[in-house]
Amino acid sequence: MSRRAEGVKMDKHDLIHELPEYREAIHRLKINDAHFARLFERYHDVDREVRRIETGIEVSSDGYIEGLKRERLWLKDQLYGLLQAQAKTAE
């Protein structure tokens, strides 16, 4: 039975929901920084895959989904660091 069927609420992990105070900076960096844009796209690809597994659309092993969640966290940390660096240069 999927987690959705069990009544578990799935949290949104997209960067706009995770870091709403950086909405404008995210948009600027996606356009102007190719490295940020690649990390951003990979973050959202991983997040979509995790959500599909958690909702029962796709099936995977526990180890596989835990690896995806670790990658998602690492990517978010990298993106957050770039956002903070950009904010400091904008001051």
mmCIF file as gemmi writes it, N, C-alpha and C atoms, coordinates in Angstrom:
data_model
loop_
_atom_site.group_PDB
_atom_site.id
_atom_site.type_symbol
_atom_site.label_atom_id
_atom_site.label_alt_id
_atom_site.label_comp_id
_atom_site.label_asym_id
_atom_site.label_entity_id
_atom_site.label_seq_id
_atom_site.pdbx_PDB_ins_code
_atom_site.Cartn_x
_atom_site.Cartn_y
_atom_site.Cartn_z
_atom_site.occupancy
_atom_site.B_iso_or_equiv
_atom_site.pdbx_formal_charge
_atom_site.auth_seq_id
_atom_site.auth_asym_id
_atom_site.pdbx_PDB_model_num
ATOM 1 N N . MET Axp A 1 ? 0.845 -1.186 0 1 0 ? 1 A 1
ATOM 2 C CA . MET Axp A 1 ? 0 0 0 1 0 ? 1 A 1
ATOM 3 C C . MET Axp A 1 ? 0.884 1.241 0 1 0 ? 1 A 1
ATOM 4 N N . SER Axp A 2 ? 0.561 2.222 -0.789 1 0 ? 2 A 1
ATOM 5 C CA . SER Axp A 2 ? 1.384 3.429 -0.864 1 0 ? 2 A 1
ATOM 6 C C . SER Axp A 2 ? 1.213 4.268 0.397 1 0 ? 2 A 1
ATOM 7 N N . ARG Axp A 3 ? 2.184 5.122 0.637 1 0 ? 3 A 1
ATOM 8 C CA . ARG Axp A 3 ? 2.101 6.005 1.795 1 0 ? 3 A 1
ATOM 9 C C . ARG Axp A 3 ? 0.942 6.969 1.671 1 0 ? 3 A 1
ATOM 10 N N . ARG Axp A 4 ? 0.653 7.393 0.445 1 0 ? 4 A 1
ATOM 11 C CA . ARG Axp A 4 ? -0.495 8.281 0.259 1 0 ? 4 A 1
ATOM 12 C C . ARG Axp A 4 ? -1.766 7.552 0.667 1 0 ? 4 A 1
ATOM 13 N N . ALA Axp A 5 ? -1.878 6.294 0.276 1 0 ? 5 A 1
ATOM 14 C CA . ALA Axp A 5 ? -3.054 5.509 0.624 1 0 ? 5 A 1
ATOM 15 C C . ALA Axp A 5 ? -3.154 5.321 2.139 1 0 ? 5 A 1
ATOM 16 N N . GLU Axp A 6 ? -2.023 5.343 2.839 1 0 ? 6 A 1
ATOM 17 C CA . GLU Axp A 6 ? -2.013 5.208 4.281 1 0 ? 6 A 1
ATOM 18 C C . GLU Axp A 6 ? -2.325 6.529 4.973 1 0 ? 6 A 1
ATOM 19 N N . GLY Axp A 7 ? -2.451 7.611 4.217 1 0 ? 7 A 1
ATOM 20 C CA . GLY Axp A 7 ? -2.811 8.898 4.784 1 0 ? 7 A 1
ATOM 21 C C . GLY Axp A 7 ? -1.626 9.762 5.203 1 0 ? 7 A 1
ATOM 22 N N . VAL Axp A 8 ? -0.422 9.428 4.762 1 0 ? 8 A 1
ATOM 23 C CA . VAL Axp A 8 ? 0.743 10.221 5.095 1 0 ? 8 A 1
ATOM 24 C C . VAL Axp A 8 ? 0.785 11.435 4.176 1 0 ? 8 A 1
ATOM 25 N N . LYS Axp A 9 ? 0.907 12.621 4.766 1 0 ? 9 A 1
ATOM 26 C CA . LYS Axp A 9 ? 0.992 13.855 3.983 1 0 ? 9 A 1
ATOM 27 C C . LYS Axp A 9 ? 2.402 14.006 3.435 1 0 ? 9 A 1
ATOM 28 N N . MET Axp A 10 ? 2.532 14.254 2.136 1 0 ? 10 A 1
ATOM 29 C CA . MET Axp A 10 ? 3.833 14.44 1.504 1 0 ? 10 A 1
ATOM 30 C C . MET Axp A 10 ? 4.188 15.921 1.547 1 0 ? 10 A 1
ATOM 31 N N . ASP Axp A 11 ? 5.332 16.245 2.136 1 0 ? 11 A 1
ATOM 32 C CA . ASP Axp A 11 ? 5.798 17.621 2.184 1 0 ? 11 A 1
ATOM 33 C C . ASP Axp A 11 ? 6.418 18.007 0.856 1 0 ? 11 A 1
ATOM 34 N N . LYS Axp A 12 ? 6.25 19.28 0.525 1 0 ? 12 A 1
ATOM 35 C CA . LYS Axp A 12 ? 6.891 19.791 -0.685 1 0 ? 12 A 1
ATOM 36 C C . LYS Axp A 12 ? 8.331 20.132 -0.352 1 0 ? 12 A 1
ATOM 37 N N . HIS Axp A 13 ? 9.252 19.697 -1.21 1 0 ? 13 A 1
ATOM 38 C CA . HIS Axp A 13 ? 10.658 19.978 -0.998 1 0 ? 13 A 1
ATOM 39 C C . HIS Axp A 13 ? 11.251 20.815 -2.116 1 0 ? 13 A 1
ATOM 40 N N . ASP Axp A 14 ? 10.398 21.372 -3.009 1 0 ? 14 A 1
ATOM 41 C CA . ASP Axp A 14 ? 10.972 22.203 -4.054 1 0 ? 14 A 1
ATOM 42 C C . ASP Axp A 14 ? 11.581 23.443 -3.402 1 0 ? 14 A 1
ATOM 43 N N . LEU Axp A 15 ? 12.581 24.013 -4.048 1 0 ? 15 A 1
ATOM 44 C CA . LEU Axp A 15 ? 13.351 25.086 -3.425 1 0 ? 15 A 1
ATOM 45 C C . LEU Axp A 15 ? 12.537 26.323 -3.091 1 0 ? 15 A 1
ATOM 46 N N . ILE Axp A 16 ? 11.533 26.618 -3.871 1 0 ? 16 A 1
ATOM 47 C CA . ILE Axp A 16 ? 10.707 27.799 -3.582 1 0 ? 16 A 1
ATOM 48 C C . ILE Axp A 16 ? 9.965 27.607 -2.261 1 0 ? 16 A 1
ATOM 49 N N . HIS Axp A 17 ? 9.48 26.394 -1.991 1 0 ? 17 A 1
ATOM 50 C CA . HIS Axp A 17 ? 8.819 26.121 -0.71 1 0 ? 17 A 1
ATOM 51 C C . HIS Axp A 17 ? 9.832 26.004 0.426 1 0 ? 17 A 1
ATOM 52 N N . GLU Axp A 18 ? 10.999 25.452 0.135 1 0 ? 18 A 1
ATOM 53 C CA . GLU Axp A 18 ? 12.026 25.277 1.153 1 0 ? 18 A 1
ATOM 54 C C . GLU Axp A 18 ? 12.705 26.599 1.512 1 0 ? 18 A 1
ATOM 55 N N . LEU Axp A 19 ? 12.903 27.469 0.53 1 0 ? 19 A 1
ATOM 56 C CA . LEU Axp A 19 ? 13.649 28.718 0.726 1 0 ? 19 A 1
ATOM 57 C C . LEU Axp A 19 ? 12.9 29.904 0.1 1 0 ? 19 A 1
ATOM 58 N N . PRO Axp A 20 ? 11.692 30.195 0.576 1 0 ? 20 A 1
ATOM 59 C CA . PRO Axp A 20 ? 10.884 31.244 -0.076 1 0 ? 20 A 1
ATOM 60 C C . PRO Axp A 20 ? 11.535 32.622 -0.06 1 0 ? 20 A 1
ATOM 61 N N . GLU Axp A 21 ? 12.389 32.887 0.922 1 0 ? 21 A 1
ATOM 62 C CA . GLU Axp A 21 ? 13.039 34.197 1.006 1 0 ? 21 A 1
ATOM 63 C C . GLU Axp A 21 ? 14.056 34.403 -0.121 1 0 ? 21 A 1
ATOM 64 N N . TYR Axp A 22 ? 14.405 33.33 -0.817 1 0 ? 22 A 1
ATOM 65 C CA . TYR Axp A 22 ? 15.382 33.41 -1.916 1 0 ? 22 A 1
ATOM 66 C C . TYR Axp A 22 ? 14.718 33.299 -3.304 1 0 ? 22 A 1
ATOM 67 N N . ARG Axp A 23 ? 13.425 33.486 -3.371 1 0 ? 23 A 1
ATOM 68 C CA . ARG Axp A 23 ? 12.692 33.327 -4.633 1 0 ? 23 A 1
ATOM 69 C C . ARG Axp A 23 ? 13.329 34.119 -5.773 1 0 ? 23 A 1
ATOM 70 N N . GLU Axp A 24 ? 13.602 35.4 -5.562 1 0 ? 24 A 1
ATOM 71 C CA . GLU Axp A 24 ? 14.181 36.241 -6.615 1 0 ? 24 A 1
ATOM 72 C C . GLU Axp A 24 ? 15.602 35.807 -6.959 1 0 ? 24 A 1
ATOM 73 N N . ALA Axp A 25 ? 16.383 35.488 -5.937 1 0 ? 25 A 1
ATOM 74 C CA . ALA Axp A 25 ? 17.771 35.068 -6.167 1 0 ? 25 A 1
ATOM 75 C C . ALA Axp A 25 ? 17.806 33.742 -6.931 1 0 ? 25 A 1
ATOM 76 N N . ILE Axp A 26 ? 16.908 32.831 -6.617 1 0 ? 26 A 1
ATOM 77 C CA . ILE Axp A 26 ? 16.836 31.555 -7.339 1 0 ? 26 A 1
ATOM 78 C C . ILE Axp A 26 ? 16.586 31.825 -8.815 1 0 ? 26 A 1
ATOM 79 N N . HIS Axp A 27 ? 15.639 32.684 -9.095 1 0 ? 27 A 1
ATOM 80 C CA . HIS Axp A 27 ? 15.323 33.01 -10.492 1 0 ? 27 A 1
ATOM 81 C C . HIS Axp A 27 ? 16.54 33.613 -11.202 1 0 ? 27 A 1
ATOM 82 N N . ARG Axp A 28 ? 17.204 34.578 -10.554 1 0 ? 28 A 1
ATOM 83 C CA . ARG Axp A 28 ? 18.381 35.22 -11.168 1 0 ? 28 A 1
ATOM 84 C C . ARG Axp A 28 ? 19.497 34.208 -11.422 1 0 ? 28 A 1
ATOM 85 N N . LEU Axp A 29 ? 19.784 33.372 -10.431 1 0 ? 29 A 1
ATOM 86 C CA . LEU Axp A 29 ? 20.874 32.416 -10.585 1 0 ? 29 A 1
ATOM 87 C C . LEU Axp A 29 ? 20.556 31.345 -11.628 1 0 ? 29 A 1
ATOM 88 N N . LYS Axp A 30 ? 19.303 30.924 -11.717 1 0 ? 30 A 1
ATOM 89 C CA . LYS Axp A 30 ? 18.939 29.949 -12.755 1 0 ? 30 A 1
ATOM 90 C C . LYS Axp A 30 ? 19.24 30.494 -14.144 1 0 ? 30 A 1
ATOM 91 N N . ILE Axp A 31 ? 19.064 31.771 -14.315 1 0 ? 31 A 1
ATOM 92 C CA . ILE Axp A 31 ? 19.279 32.403 -15.622 1 0 ? 31 A 1
ATOM 93 C C . ILE Axp A 31 ? 20.76 32.71 -15.868 1 0 ? 31 A 1
ATOM 94 N N . ASN Axp A 32 ? 21.469 33.151 -14.826 1 0 ? 32 A 1
ATOM 95 C CA . ASN Axp A 32 ? 22.815 33.698 -15 1 0 ? 32 A 1
ATOM 96 C C . ASN Axp A 32 ? 23.955 32.786 -14.584 1 0 ? 32 A 1
ATOM 97 N N . ASP Axp A 33 ? 23.687 31.668 -13.948 1 0 ? 33 A 1
ATOM 98 C CA . ASP Axp A 33 ? 24.755 30.804 -13.432 1 0 ? 33 A 1
ATOM 99 C C . ASP Axp A 33 ? 24.491 29.364 -13.883 1 0 ? 33 A 1
ATOM 100 N N . ALA Axp A 34 ? 25.257 28.9 -14.844 1 0 ? 34 A 1
ATOM 101 C CA . ALA Axp A 34 ? 25.039 27.561 -15.413 1 0 ? 34 A 1
ATOM 102 C C . ALA Axp A 34 ? 25.226 26.46 -14.37 1 0 ? 34 A 1
ATOM 103 N N . HIS Axp A 35 ? 26.188 26.626 -13.472 1 0 ? 35 A 1
ATOM 104 C CA . HIS Axp A 35 ? 26.412 25.625 -12.422 1 0 ? 35 A 1
ATOM 105 C C . HIS Axp A 35 ? 25.196 25.538 -11.502 1 0 ? 35 A 1
ATOM 106 N N . PHE Axp A 36 ? 24.688 26.693 -11.072 1 0 ? 36 A 1
ATOM 107 C CA . PHE Axp A 36 ? 23.484 26.722 -10.242 1 0 ? 36 A 1
ATOM 108 C C . PHE Axp A 36 ? 22.317 26.078 -10.982 1 0 ? 36 A 1
ATOM 109 N N . ALA Axp A 37 ? 22.157 26.42 -12.239 1 0 ? 37 A 1
ATOM 110 C CA . ALA Axp A 37 ? 21.038 25.882 -13.031 1 0 ? 37 A 1
ATOM 111 C C . ALA Axp A 37 ? 21.113 24.359 -13.124 1 0 ? 37 A 1
ATOM 112 N N . ARG Axp A 38 ? 22.326 23.793 -13.307 1 0 ? 38 A 1
ATOM 113 C CA . ARG Axp A 38 ? 22.475 22.331 -13.36 1 0 ? 38 A 1
ATOM 114 C C . ARG Axp A 38 ? 22.136 21.686 -12.029 1 0 ? 38 A 1
ATOM 115 N N . LEU Axp A 39 ? 22.653 22.259 -10.935 1 0 ? 39 A 1
ATOM 116 C CA . LEU Axp A 39 ? 22.333 21.733 -9.606 1 0 ? 39 A 1
ATOM 117 C C . LEU Axp A 39 ? 20.839 21.837 -9.32 1 0 ? 39 A 1
ATOM 118 N N . PHE Axp A 40 ? 20.243 22.966 -9.7 1 0 ? 40 A 1
ATOM 119 C CA . PHE Axp A 40 ? 18.813 23.194 -9.499 1 0 ? 40 A 1
ATOM 120 C C . PHE Axp A 40 ? 17.99 22.13 -10.232 1 0 ? 40 A 1
ATOM 121 N N . GLU Axp A 41 ? 18.337 21.88 -11.484 1 0 ? 41 A 1
ATOM 122 C CA . GLU Axp A 41 ? 17.601 20.889 -12.278 1 0 ? 41 A 1
ATOM 123 C C . GLU Axp A 41 ? 17.759 19.491 -11.681 1 0 ? 41 A 1
ATOM 124 N N . ARG Axp A 42 ? 18.97 19.144 -11.278 1 0 ? 42 A 1
ATOM 125 C CA . ARG Axp A 42 ? 19.202 17.829 -10.665 1 0 ? 42 A 1
ATOM 126 C C . ARG Axp A 42 ? 18.434 17.705 -9.362 1 0 ? 42 A 1
ATOM 127 N N . TYR Axp A 43 ? 18.412 18.773 -8.546 1 0 ? 43 A 1
ATOM 128 C CA . TYR Axp A 43 ? 17.659 18.764 -7.294 1 0 ? 43 A 1
ATOM 129 C C . TYR Axp A 43 ? 16.188 18.438 -7.577 1 0 ? 43 A 1
ATOM 130 N N . HIS Axp A 44 ? 15.625 19.102 -8.551 1 0 ? 44 A 1
ATOM 131 C CA . HIS Axp A 44 ? 14.205 18.885 -8.84 1 0 ? 44 A 1
ATOM 132 C C . HIS Axp A 44 ? 13.95 17.518 -9.466 1 0 ? 44 A 1
ATOM 133 N N . ASP Axp A 45 ? 14.878 17.009 -10.249 1 0 ? 45 A 1
ATOM 134 C CA . ASP Axp A 45 ? 14.737 15.643 -10.768 1 0 ? 45 A 1
ATOM 135 C C . ASP Axp A 45 ? 14.718 14.622 -9.63 1 0 ? 45 A 1
ATOM 136 N N . VAL Axp A 46 ? 15.652 14.782 -8.696 1 0 ? 46 A 1
ATOM 137 C CA . VAL Axp A 46 ? 15.726 13.866 -7.551 1 0 ? 46 A 1
ATOM 138 C C . VAL Axp A 46 ? 14.476 14.01 -6.69 1 0 ? 46 A 1
ATOM 139 N N . ASP Axp A 47 ? 14.052 15.243 -6.438 1 0 ? 47 A 1
ATOM 140 C CA . ASP Axp A 47 ? 12.863 15.473 -5.62 1 0 ? 47 A 1
ATOM 141 C C . ASP Axp A 47 ? 11.624 14.84 -6.246 1 0 ? 47 A 1
ATOM 142 N N . ARG Axp A 48 ? 11.479 14.981 -7.564 1 0 ? 48 A 1
ATOM 143 C CA . ARG Axp A 48 ? 10.327 14.367 -8.244 1 0 ? 48 A 1
ATOM 144 C C . ARG Axp A 48 ? 10.359 12.847 -8.111 1 0 ? 48 A 1
ATOM 145 N N . GLU Axp A 49 ? 11.543 12.264 -8.242 1 0 ? 49 A 1
ATOM 146 C CA . GLU Axp A 49 ? 11.659 10.81 -8.119 1 0 ? 49 A 1
ATOM 147 C C . GLU Axp A 49 ? 11.312 10.357 -6.699 1 0 ? 49 A 1
ATOM 148 N N . VAL Axp A 50 ? 11.8 11.075 -5.705 1 0 ? 50 A 1
ATOM 149 C CA . VAL Axp A 50 ? 11.468 10.73 -4.314 1 0 ? 50 A 1
ATOM 150 C C . VAL Axp A 50 ? 9.962 10.803 -4.104 1 0 ? 50 A 1
ATOM 151 N N . ARG Axp A 51 ? 9.344 11.861 -4.581 1 0 ? 51 A 1
ATOM 152 C CA . ARG Axp A 51 ? 7.884 12.016 -4.397 1 0 ? 51 A 1
ATOM 153 C C . ARG Axp A 51 ? 7.113 10.901 -5.108 1 0 ? 51 A 1
ATOM 154 N N . ARG Axp A 52 ? 7.562 10.496 -6.29 1 0 ? 52 A 1
ATOM 155 C CA . ARG Axp A 52 ? 6.89 9.412 -7.011 1 0 ? 52 A 1
ATOM 156 C C . ARG Axp A 52 ? 6.993 8.103 -6.245 1 0 ? 52 A 1
ATOM 157 N N . ILE Axp A 53 ? 8.135 7.864 -5.632 1 0 ? 53 A 1
ATOM 158 C CA . ILE Axp A 53 ? 8.313 6.644 -4.839 1 0 ? 53 A 1
ATOM 159 C C . ILE Axp A 53 ? 7.458 6.723 -3.575 1 0 ? 53 A 1
ATOM 160 N N . GLU Axp A 54 ? 7.491 7.862 -2.896 1 0 ? 54 A 1
ATOM 161 C CA . GLU Axp A 54 ? 6.742 8.002 -1.648 1 0 ? 54 A 1
ATOM 162 C C . GLU Axp A 54 ? 5.237 7.918 -1.856 1 0 ? 54 A 1
ATOM 163 N N . THR Axp A 55 ? 4.756 8.316 -3.014 1 0 ? 55 A 1
ATOM 164 C CA . THR Axp A 55 ? 3.32 8.256 -3.28 1 0 ? 55 A 1
ATOM 165 C C . THR Axp A 55 ? 2.886 6.928 -3.88 1 0 ? 55 A 1
ATOM 166 N N . GLY Axp A 56 ? 3.855 6.035 -4.111 1 0 ? 56 A 1
ATOM 167 C CA . GLY Axp A 56 ? 3.516 4.712 -4.625 1 0 ? 56 A 1
ATOM 168 C C . GLY Axp A 56 ? 3.426 4.618 -6.128 1 0 ? 56 A 1
ATOM 169 N N . ILE Axp A 57 ? 3.764 5.686 -6.838 1 0 ? 57 A 1
ATOM 170 C CA . ILE Axp A 57 ? 3.741 5.663 -8.301 1 0 ? 57 A 1
ATOM 171 C C . ILE Axp A 57 ? 4.854 4.778 -8.82 1 0 ? 57 A 1
ATOM 172 N N . GLU Axp A 58 ? 6.004 4.839 -8.137 1 0 ? 58 A 1
ATOM 173 C CA . GLU Axp A 58 ? 7.145 3.994 -8.483 1 0 ? 58 A 1
ATOM 174 C C . GLU Axp A 58 ? 7.526 3.176 -7.252 1 0 ? 58 A 1
ATOM 175 N N . VAL Axp A 59 ? 8.204 2.067 -7.481 1 0 ? 59 A 1
ATOM 176 C CA . VAL Axp A 59 ? 8.633 1.192 -6.398 1 0 ? 59 A 1
ATOM 177 C C . VAL Axp A 59 ? 10.158 1.163 -6.373 1 0 ? 59 A 1
ATOM 178 N N . SER Axp A 60 ? 10.722 1.138 -5.167 1 0 ? 60 A 1
ATOM 179 C CA . SER Axp A 60 ? 12.171 1.033 -5.041 1 0 ? 60 A 1
ATOM 180 C C . SER Axp A 60 ? 12.509 0.422 -3.692 1 0 ? 60 A 1
ATOM 181 N N . SER Axp A 61 ? 13.776 0.107 -3.523 1 0 ? 61 A 1
ATOM 182 C CA . SER Axp A 61 ? 14.239 -0.409 -2.233 1 0 ? 61 A 1
ATOM 183 C C . SER Axp A 61 ? 14.404 0.757 -1.263 1 0 ? 61 A 1
ATOM 184 N N . ASP Axp A 62 ? 14.407 0.441 0.015 1 0 ? 62 A 1
ATOM 185 C CA . ASP Axp A 62 ? 14.619 1.469 1.023 1 0 ? 62 A 1
ATOM 186 C C . ASP Axp A 62 ? 15.984 2.122 0.851 1 0 ? 62 A 1
ATOM 187 N N . GLY Axp A 63 ? 16.999 1.323 0.537 1 0 ? 63 A 1
ATOM 188 C CA . GLY Axp A 63 ? 18.342 1.866 0.349 1 0 ? 63 A 1
ATOM 189 C C . GLY Axp A 63 ? 18.406 2.857 -0.795 1 0 ? 63 A 1
ATOM 190 N N . TYR Axp A 64 ? 17.698 2.566 -1.883 1 0 ? 64 A 1
ATOM 191 C CA . TYR Axp A 64 ? 17.7 3.451 -3.043 1 0 ? 64 A 1
ATOM 192 C C . TYR Axp A 64 ? 17.062 4.797 -2.7 1 0 ? 64 A 1
ATOM 193 N N . ILE Axp A 65 ? 15.905 4.766 -2.05 1 0 ? 65 A 1
ATOM 194 C CA . ILE Axp A 65 ? 15.236 6.036 -1.732 1 0 ? 65 A 1
ATOM 195 C C . ILE Axp A 65 ? 16.02 6.818 -0.688 1 0 ? 65 A 1
ATOM 196 N N . GLU Axp A 66 ? 16.654 6.12 0.243 1 0 ? 66 A 1
ATOM 197 C CA . GLU Axp A 66 ? 17.473 6.833 1.228 1 0 ? 66 A 1
ATOM 198 C C . GLU Axp A 66 ? 18.664 7.504 0.542 1 0 ? 66 A 1
ATOM 199 N N . GLY Axp A 67 ? 19.244 6.845 -0.455 1 0 ? 67 A 1
ATOM 200 C CA . GLY Axp A 67 ? 20.326 7.452 -1.223 1 0 ? 67 A 1
ATOM 201 C C . GLY Axp A 67 ? 19.854 8.696 -1.961 1 0 ? 67 A 1
ATOM 202 N N . LEU Axp A 68 ? 18.646 8.626 -2.53 1 0 ? 68 A 1
ATOM 203 C CA . LEU Axp A 68 ? 18.084 9.796 -3.212 1 0 ? 68 A 1
ATOM 204 C C . LEU Axp A 68 ? 17.866 10.946 -2.23 1 0 ? 68 A 1
ATOM 205 N N . LYS Axp A 69 ? 17.377 10.62 -1.051 1 0 ? 69 A 1
ATOM 206 C CA . LYS Axp A 69 ? 17.133 11.666 -0.054 1 0 ? 69 A 1
ATOM 207 C C . LYS Axp A 69 ? 18.44 12.305 0.395 1 0 ? 69 A 1
ATOM 208 N N . ARG Axp A 70 ? 19.5 11.509 0.527 1 0 ? 70 A 1
ATOM 209 C CA . ARG Axp A 70 ? 20.812 12.076 0.874 1 0 ? 70 A 1
ATOM 210 C C . ARG Axp A 70 ? 21.311 12.977 -0.247 1 0 ? 70 A 1
ATOM 211 N N . GLU Axp A 71 ? 21.128 12.537 -1.495 1 0 ? 71 A 1
ATOM 212 C CA . GLU Axp A 71 ? 21.548 13.369 -2.629 1 0 ? 71 A 1
ATOM 213 C C . GLU Axp A 71 ? 20.746 14.664 -2.664 1 0 ? 71 A 1
ATOM 214 N N . ARG Axp A 72 ? 19.458 14.577 -2.423 1 0 ? 72 A 1
ATOM 215 C CA . ARG Axp A 72 ? 18.603 15.777 -2.422 1 0 ? 72 A 1
ATOM 216 C C . ARG Axp A 72 ? 19.089 16.761 -1.355 1 0 ? 72 A 1
ATOM 217 N N . LEU Axp A 73 ? 19.427 16.251 -0.173 1 0 ? 73 A 1
ATOM 218 C CA . LEU Axp A 73 ? 19.915 17.111 0.894 1 0 ? 73 A 1
ATOM 219 C C . LEU Axp A 73 ? 21.256 17.745 0.521 1 0 ? 73 A 1
ATOM 220 N N . TRP Axp A 74 ? 22.159 16.961 -0.064 1 0 ? 74 A 1
ATOM 221 C CA . TRP Axp A 74 ? 23.454 17.484 -0.491 1 0 ? 74 A 1
ATOM 222 C C . TRP Axp A 74 ? 23.262 18.588 -1.535 1 0 ? 74 A 1
ATOM 223 N N . LEU Axp A 75 ? 22.383 18.336 -2.501 1 0 ? 75 A 1
ATOM 224 C CA . LEU Axp A 75 ? 22.119 19.33 -3.542 1 0 ? 75 A 1
ATOM 225 C C . LEU Axp A 75 ? 21.539 20.604 -2.935 1 0 ? 75 A 1
ATOM 226 N N . LYS Axp A 76 ? 20.613 20.449 -1.991 1 0 ? 76 A 1
ATOM 227 C CA . LYS Axp A 76 ? 20.018 21.622 -1.349 1 0 ? 76 A 1
ATOM 228 C C . LYS Axp A 76 ? 21.087 22.415 -0.604 1 0 ? 76 A 1
ATOM 229 N N . ASP Axp A 77 ? 21.992 21.725 0.077 1 0 ? 77 A 1
ATOM 230 C CA . ASP Axp A 77 ? 23.082 22.404 0.777 1 0 ? 77 A 1
ATOM 231 C C . ASP Axp A 77 ? 23.952 23.185 -0.209 1 0 ? 77 A 1
ATOM 232 N N . GLN Axp A 78 ? 24.275 22.583 -1.351 1 0 ? 78 A 1
ATOM 233 C CA . GLN Axp A 78 ? 25.087 23.257 -2.368 1 0 ? 78 A 1
ATOM 234 C C . GLN Axp A 78 ? 24.362 24.495 -2.905 1 0 ? 78 A 1
ATOM 235 N N . LEU Axp A 79 ? 23.092 24.338 -3.219 1 0 ? 79 A 1
ATOM 236 C CA . LEU Axp A 79 ? 22.305 25.446 -3.751 1 0 ? 79 A 1
ATOM 237 C C . LEU Axp A 79 ? 22.168 26.563 -2.72 1 0 ? 79 A 1
ATOM 238 N N . TYR Axp A 80 ? 21.936 26.196 -1.473 1 0 ? 80 A 1
ATOM 239 C CA . TYR Axp A 80 ? 21.814 27.19 -0.408 1 0 ? 80 A 1
ATOM 240 C C . TYR Axp A 80 ? 23.128 27.971 -0.256 1 0 ? 80 A 1
ATOM 241 N N . GLY Axp A 81 ? 24.247 27.272 -0.319 1 0 ? 81 A 1
ATOM 242 C CA . GLY Axp A 81 ? 25.539 27.943 -0.243 1 0 ? 81 A 1
ATOM 243 C C . GLY Axp A 81 ? 25.721 28.952 -1.366 1 0 ? 81 A 1
ATOM 244 N N . LEU Axp A 82 ? 25.324 28.576 -2.569 1 0 ? 82 A 1
ATOM 245 C CA . LEU Axp A 82 ? 25.417 29.5 -3.708 1 0 ? 82 A 1
ATOM 246 C C . LEU Axp A 82 ? 24.486 30.693 -3.52 1 0 ? 82 A 1
ATOM 247 N N . LEU Axp A 83 ? 23.294 30.445 -2.976 1 0 ? 83 A 1
ATOM 248 C CA . LEU Axp A 83 ? 22.348 31.533 -2.724 1 0 ? 83 A 1
ATOM 249 C C . LEU Axp A 83 ? 22.893 32.495 -1.67 1 0 ? 83 A 1
ATOM 250 N N . GLN Axp A 84 ? 23.497 31.944 -0.621 1 0 ? 84 A 1
ATOM 251 C CA . GLN Axp A 84 ? 24.067 32.804 0.421 1 0 ? 84 A 1
ATOM 252 C C . GLN Axp A 84 ? 25.233 33.629 -0.128 1 0 ? 84 A 1
ATOM 253 N N . ALA Axp A 85 ? 26.081 33.008 -0.925 1 0 ? 85 A 1
ATOM 254 C CA . ALA Axp A 85 ? 27.217 33.718 -1.525 1 0 ? 85 A 1
ATOM 255 C C . ALA Axp A 85 ? 26.731 34.839 -2.432 1 0 ? 85 A 1
ATOM 256 N N . GLN Axp A 86 ? 25.697 34.578 -3.199 1 0 ? 86 A 1
ATOM 257 C CA . GLN Axp A 86 ? 25.133 35.586 -4.093 1 0 ? 86 A 1
ATOM 258 C C . GLN Axp A 86 ? 24.531 36.729 -3.272 1 0 ? 86 A 1
ATOM 259 N N . ALA Axp A 87 ? 23.873 36.395 -2.166 1 0 ? 87 A 1
ATOM 260 C CA . ALA Axp A 87 ? 23.266 37.429 -1.32 1 0 ? 87 A 1
ATOM 261 C C . ALA Axp A 87 ? 24.338 38.339 -0.731 1 0 ? 87 A 1
ATOM 262 N N . LYS Axp A 88 ? 25.492 37.765 -0.344 1 0 ? 88 A 1
ATOM 263 C CA . LYS Axp A 88 ? 26.578 38.571 0.234 1 0 ? 88 A 1
ATOM 264 C C . LYS Axp A 88 ? 27.178 39.516 -0.804 1 0 ? 88 A 1
ATOM 265 N N . THR Axp A 89 ? 27.282 39.059 -2.047 1 0 ? 89 A 1
ATOM 266 C CA . THR Axp A 89 ? 27.844 39.927 -3.088 1 0 ? 89 A 1
ATOM 267 C C . THR Axp A 89 ? 26.859 41.011 -3.505 1 0 ? 89 A 1
ATOM 268 N N . ALA Axp A 90 ? 25.57 40.781 -3.26 1 0 ? 90 A 1
ATOM 269 C CA . ALA Axp A 90 ? 24.546 41.752 -3.635 1 0 ? 90 A 1
ATOM 270 C C . ALA Axp A 90 ? 24.427 42.87 -2.594 1 0 ? 90 A 1
ATOM 271 N N . GLU Axp A 91 ? 24.997 42.654 -1.41 1 0 ? 91 A 1
ATOM 272 C CA . GLU Axp A 91 ? 24.9 43.667 -0.344 1 0 ? 91 A 1
ATOM 273 C C . GLU Axp A 91 ? 25.729 44.885 -0.621 1 0 ? 91 A 1
